Amino acid sequence: MATLKQIQEAYANPNARKFLDFIAQAEGVKHGYNTLFGNQQFSNLAAHPNIRKEFKQTDGTTNYTTAAGRYQFLKGTWDGLAKQYGFRDFSPQSQDMGAIALIAGRGALNDVLSGNYKAAI
């Protein structure tokens, strides 16, 4: 688990920024940090919007998600990150640092920071 200081340092690293751009592109978000699942736009970044959206899985099963933001954080995931790291809003910086925290949690942060994206993936 990375410390807040390590996440803040990684946030300033250009390789981390490139990797975050790659993730956002893969998520296909139209409105960047203000994107709800399904590419609906929302405007208030004071907190995770926690809007439950219905969708059909590829097998036709109905499911629900609270995915939101540039990296499509689920509400439960976001709440855990906010509590652990003290994020007080859903701002672009908080979303970026939350994504970095998840990358670190998967053991891929050193590869990202060194630009070894293939190993990070």
Rosetta silent file (secondary structure, phi, psi, omega in degrees, C-alpha in Angstrom):
SEQUENCE: MATLKQIQEAYANPNARKFLDFIAQAEGVKHGYNTLFGNQQFSNLAAHPNIRKEFKQTDGTTNYTTAAGRYQFLKGTWDGLAKQYGFRDFSPQSQDMGAIALIAGRGALNDVLSGNYKAAI
SCORE:     score description
SCORE:     0.000 S_00000001
   1 L     0.000  128.221  179.816    0.000    0.000    0.000 S_00000001
   2 L   -79.578  150.634  174.588    1.386    3.361   -1.032 S_00000001
   3 L   -83.662  164.345  176.482    1.451    6.318    1.305 S_00000001
   4 H   -60.087  -39.545  179.154   -0.234    9.603    0.438 S_00000001
   5 H   -61.663  -42.517  178.574    3.205   11.156   -0.007 S_00000001
   6 H   -63.664  -38.981  178.659    4.195    8.448   -2.527 S_00000001
   7 H   -66.516  -42.520  178.709    0.958    9.012   -4.446 S_00000001
   8 H   -63.211  -40.322  177.473    1.521   12.770   -4.487 S_00000001
   9 H   -65.638  -41.449  179.139    5.076   12.277   -5.779 S_00000001
  10 H   -65.429  -34.383  179.986    3.842    9.881   -8.456 S_00000001
  11 H   -59.205  -30.502 -179.834    1.168   12.398   -9.451 S_00000001
  12 L   -84.600   -6.752 -176.188    3.936   14.795  -10.487 S_00000001
  13 L   -82.852  126.682 -178.677    5.695   12.156  -12.623 S_00000001
  14 H   -61.889  -30.001  177.870    5.131   12.582  -16.399 S_00000001
  15 H   -67.974  -35.468  176.468    5.133    8.808  -16.920 S_00000001
  16 H   -65.991  -41.600  179.252    2.285    8.469  -14.442 S_00000001
  17 H   -61.690  -41.687  178.199    0.345   11.177  -16.284 S_00000001
  18 H   -61.910  -41.648 -179.225    0.838    9.328  -19.596 S_00000001
  19 H   -67.628  -38.532  176.705   -0.402    6.095  -18.046 S_00000001
  20 H   -63.300  -39.771  176.267   -3.446    7.826  -16.585 S_00000001
  21 H   -61.361  -39.860  178.274   -4.241    9.217  -20.044 S_00000001
  22 H   -62.145  -45.753  179.390   -3.967    5.664  -21.416 S_00000001
  23 H   -61.790  -45.999 -179.081   -6.413    4.339  -18.808 S_00000001
  24 H   -61.335  -40.050  178.358   -8.875    7.162  -19.489 S_00000001
  25 H   -63.450  -41.403  179.213   -8.702    6.498  -23.208 S_00000001
  26 H   -65.528  -32.612  177.874   -9.396    2.803  -22.601 S_00000001
  27 H   -71.810  -22.131  176.870  -12.409    3.731  -20.450 S_00000001
  28 L    69.068   32.923 -177.435  -13.782    5.746  -23.380 S_00000001
  29 L   -77.571  127.787 -178.186  -15.066    8.593  -21.240 S_00000001
  30 L   -81.320  -28.712 -173.424  -16.525   11.462  -23.285 S_00000001
  31 L  -115.652   25.275  176.502  -16.628   14.042  -20.496 S_00000001
  32 H    54.487 -126.673 -176.215  -13.380   13.235  -18.714 S_00000001
  33 H   -66.525  -14.407 -176.299  -13.615   13.647  -14.962 S_00000001
  34 H  -106.729   32.308 -174.621  -17.331   14.455  -15.257 S_00000001
  35 E  -107.713  125.611  169.617  -18.461   11.221  -16.921 S_00000001
  36 E   -88.363  160.123  173.683  -21.049    8.805  -15.562 S_00000001
  37 L   -49.397  135.986 -178.511  -21.270    5.251  -16.859 S_00000001
  38 L    87.918    8.844  178.030  -22.776    5.350  -20.332 S_00000001
  39 L    63.961   31.836  170.112  -21.074    8.681  -21.100 S_00000001
  40 E   -84.935  141.359 -178.238  -23.659   10.838  -19.376 S_00000001
  41 E   -91.773  143.237  170.912  -22.177   14.088  -18.081 S_00000001
  42 L  -130.741  160.859 -172.073  -22.479   15.317  -14.494 S_00000001
  43 L  -115.159  -25.448 -173.292  -21.219   18.594  -13.095 S_00000001
  44 L   -89.084  113.153  179.643  -20.774   18.422   -9.312 S_00000001
  45 L  -101.531   20.644  178.820  -17.327   17.142   -8.311 S_00000001
  46 L   -67.940  -29.130 -179.983  -17.801   17.769   -4.589 S_00000001
  47 L  -158.008  163.962  173.251  -18.219   14.000   -4.068 S_00000001
  48 L   -54.818  133.127 -174.104  -18.620   10.769   -6.055 S_00000001
  49 L   -67.161  -23.842  178.321  -22.075   11.178   -7.639 S_00000001
  50 L    51.021   46.761  176.336  -23.251    7.698   -6.539 S_00000001
  51 L   -99.575  121.568 -176.687  -25.801    7.455   -9.332 S_00000001
  52 L   -85.354  117.817 -176.914  -26.891    3.877   -9.909 S_00000001
  53 E  -110.745  133.445  176.664  -27.147    3.164  -13.636 S_00000001
  54 E   -84.358  142.967  174.268  -28.833    0.108  -15.137 S_00000001
  55 E  -151.018  160.321  176.138  -27.174   -1.704  -18.029 S_00000001
  56 E   -99.468  127.873  174.714  -27.420   -4.979  -19.941 S_00000001
  57 L   -72.984  168.115 -178.022  -24.446   -7.309  -19.812 S_00000001
  58 L   -61.623  -23.924  178.400  -23.369   -9.040  -23.011 S_00000001
  59 L   -88.356    5.018  178.085  -25.345  -12.142  -21.943 S_00000001
  60 L    90.954   -6.148  178.745  -28.520  -10.026  -21.616 S_00000001
  61 L   -71.304  136.943  175.890  -28.545   -9.953  -17.815 S_00000001
  62 E   -79.812  135.599  178.312  -29.552   -6.649  -16.237 S_00000001
  63 E  -139.947  174.758 -178.458  -26.961   -5.224  -13.869 S_00000001
  64 E  -135.544  149.653  178.548  -26.266   -1.913  -12.133 S_00000001
  65 E  -144.799  154.243  173.961  -23.190    0.244  -11.665 S_00000001
  66 L  -113.653   19.763 -176.828  -22.172    3.446   -9.932 S_00000001
  67 L   -57.276  133.493 -178.775  -19.126    3.941  -12.180 S_00000001
  68 E  -156.908  156.821  176.418  -18.159    7.589  -12.517 S_00000001
  69 L    92.505 -179.264 -176.829  -15.253    9.870  -13.317 S_00000001
  70 L   -61.998  -29.269 -176.714  -12.305    9.699  -15.658 S_00000001
  71 L  -113.481   11.156  176.726  -11.432    6.181  -14.458 S_00000001
  72 L    53.824   55.691  177.068  -14.999    4.984  -13.820 S_00000001
  73 E   -69.280  133.507  168.467  -14.641    4.481  -10.069 S_00000001
  74 L   -75.978  151.185 -176.757  -17.384    2.483   -8.387 S_00000001
  75 H   -56.351  -45.320 -179.625  -18.807    4.205   -5.316 S_00000001
  76 H   -62.987  -40.599  177.710  -17.501    1.548   -2.910 S_00000001
  77 H   -64.260  -46.114 -179.122  -14.009    1.681   -4.388 S_00000001
  78 H   -62.675  -43.585 -179.546  -14.000    5.477   -4.232 S_00000001
  79 H   -60.563  -39.427  177.382  -15.239    5.553   -0.646 S_00000001
  80 H   -64.319  -43.226  177.879  -12.425    3.212    0.398 S_00000001
  81 H   -64.843  -43.991 -179.333   -9.812    5.360   -1.328 S_00000001
  82 H   -61.170  -41.597  179.564  -11.253    8.577    0.106 S_00000001
  83 H   -67.724  -45.202 -176.920  -11.187    7.157    3.617 S_00000001
  84 H   -65.794  -40.366 -173.044   -7.687    5.696    3.271 S_00000001
  85 H  -109.193   -3.642  177.196   -6.071    8.767    1.712 S_00000001
  86 L    78.689   23.979  176.805   -8.277   11.586    2.958 S_00000001
  87 L   -66.269  127.499 -174.802   -9.682   12.659   -0.423 S_00000001
  88 L  -103.139   -2.558 -179.766  -12.345   15.249    0.373 S_00000001
  89 L  -152.015 -174.098  178.998  -13.869   15.632   -3.074 S_00000001
  90 L  -115.108   32.176 -177.886  -14.097   14.009   -6.509 S_00000001
  91 L   -63.871  164.042  175.813  -11.923   16.646   -8.184 S_00000001
  92 H   -53.692  -44.222 -179.909   -9.631   15.823  -11.101 S_00000001
  93 H   -63.496  -42.196  178.698   -6.610   15.750   -8.783 S_00000001
  94 H   -64.289  -42.485  178.195   -8.363   13.427   -6.329 S_00000001
  95 H   -62.132  -43.856  178.853   -9.473   11.111   -9.154 S_00000001
  96 H   -61.334  -45.523 -178.519   -5.930   11.021  -10.553 S_00000001
  97 H   -69.047  -32.687  174.398   -4.427   10.282   -7.168 S_00000001
  98 H   -63.649  -42.263  177.484   -7.076    7.623   -6.538 S_00000001
  99 H   -63.848  -40.976  177.696   -6.154    5.924   -9.803 S_00000001
 100 H   -62.778  -39.698  178.310   -2.483    6.074   -8.865 S_00000001
 101 H   -61.407  -40.222  178.125   -3.306    4.504   -5.493 S_00000001
 102 H   -67.818  -38.817  175.878   -5.036    1.609   -7.254 S_00000001
 103 H   -60.496  -45.322  178.799   -2.067    1.179   -9.600 S_00000001
 104 H   -62.025  -40.595 -179.704    0.227    1.088   -6.560 S_00000001
 105 H   -63.470  -24.412  177.374   -2.052   -1.414   -4.871 S_00000001
 106 L   -90.051    0.902  177.980   -1.629   -3.757   -7.831 S_00000001
 107 L    79.141   18.568 -175.104    2.160   -3.498   -7.535 S_00000001
 108 L  -107.254    0.271 -172.669    2.567   -1.683  -10.846 S_00000001
 109 H   -64.573  -42.236  179.801    3.524    1.831   -9.744 S_00000001
 110 H   -61.225  -39.612  176.850    7.303    1.432  -10.085 S_00000001
 111 H   -65.145  -40.564  177.984    6.875    0.139  -13.631 S_00000001
 112 H   -62.208  -48.276 -177.223    4.589    3.061  -14.479 S_00000001
 113 H   -63.101  -31.173  179.183    7.001    5.620  -13.027 S_00000001
 114 L   -86.390   -4.026  179.953    9.903    4.150  -14.984 S_00000001
 115 L    84.235   11.555  178.781    7.861    4.128  -18.209 S_00000001
 116 L   -90.175   70.171 -173.267    7.718    0.342  -18.413 S_00000001
 117 H   -65.525  -35.584 -179.706    4.020    0.340  -19.298 S_00000001
 118 H   -60.410  -45.496  178.193    3.972   -3.146  -20.750 S_00000001
 119 H   -66.178  -35.796  179.863    5.137   -4.632  -17.438 S_00000001
 120 H   -63.278  -39.808 -179.273    2.664   -2.411  -15.558 S_00000001
 121 L   -70.126    0.000    0.000   -0.229   -3.768  -17.583 S_00000001
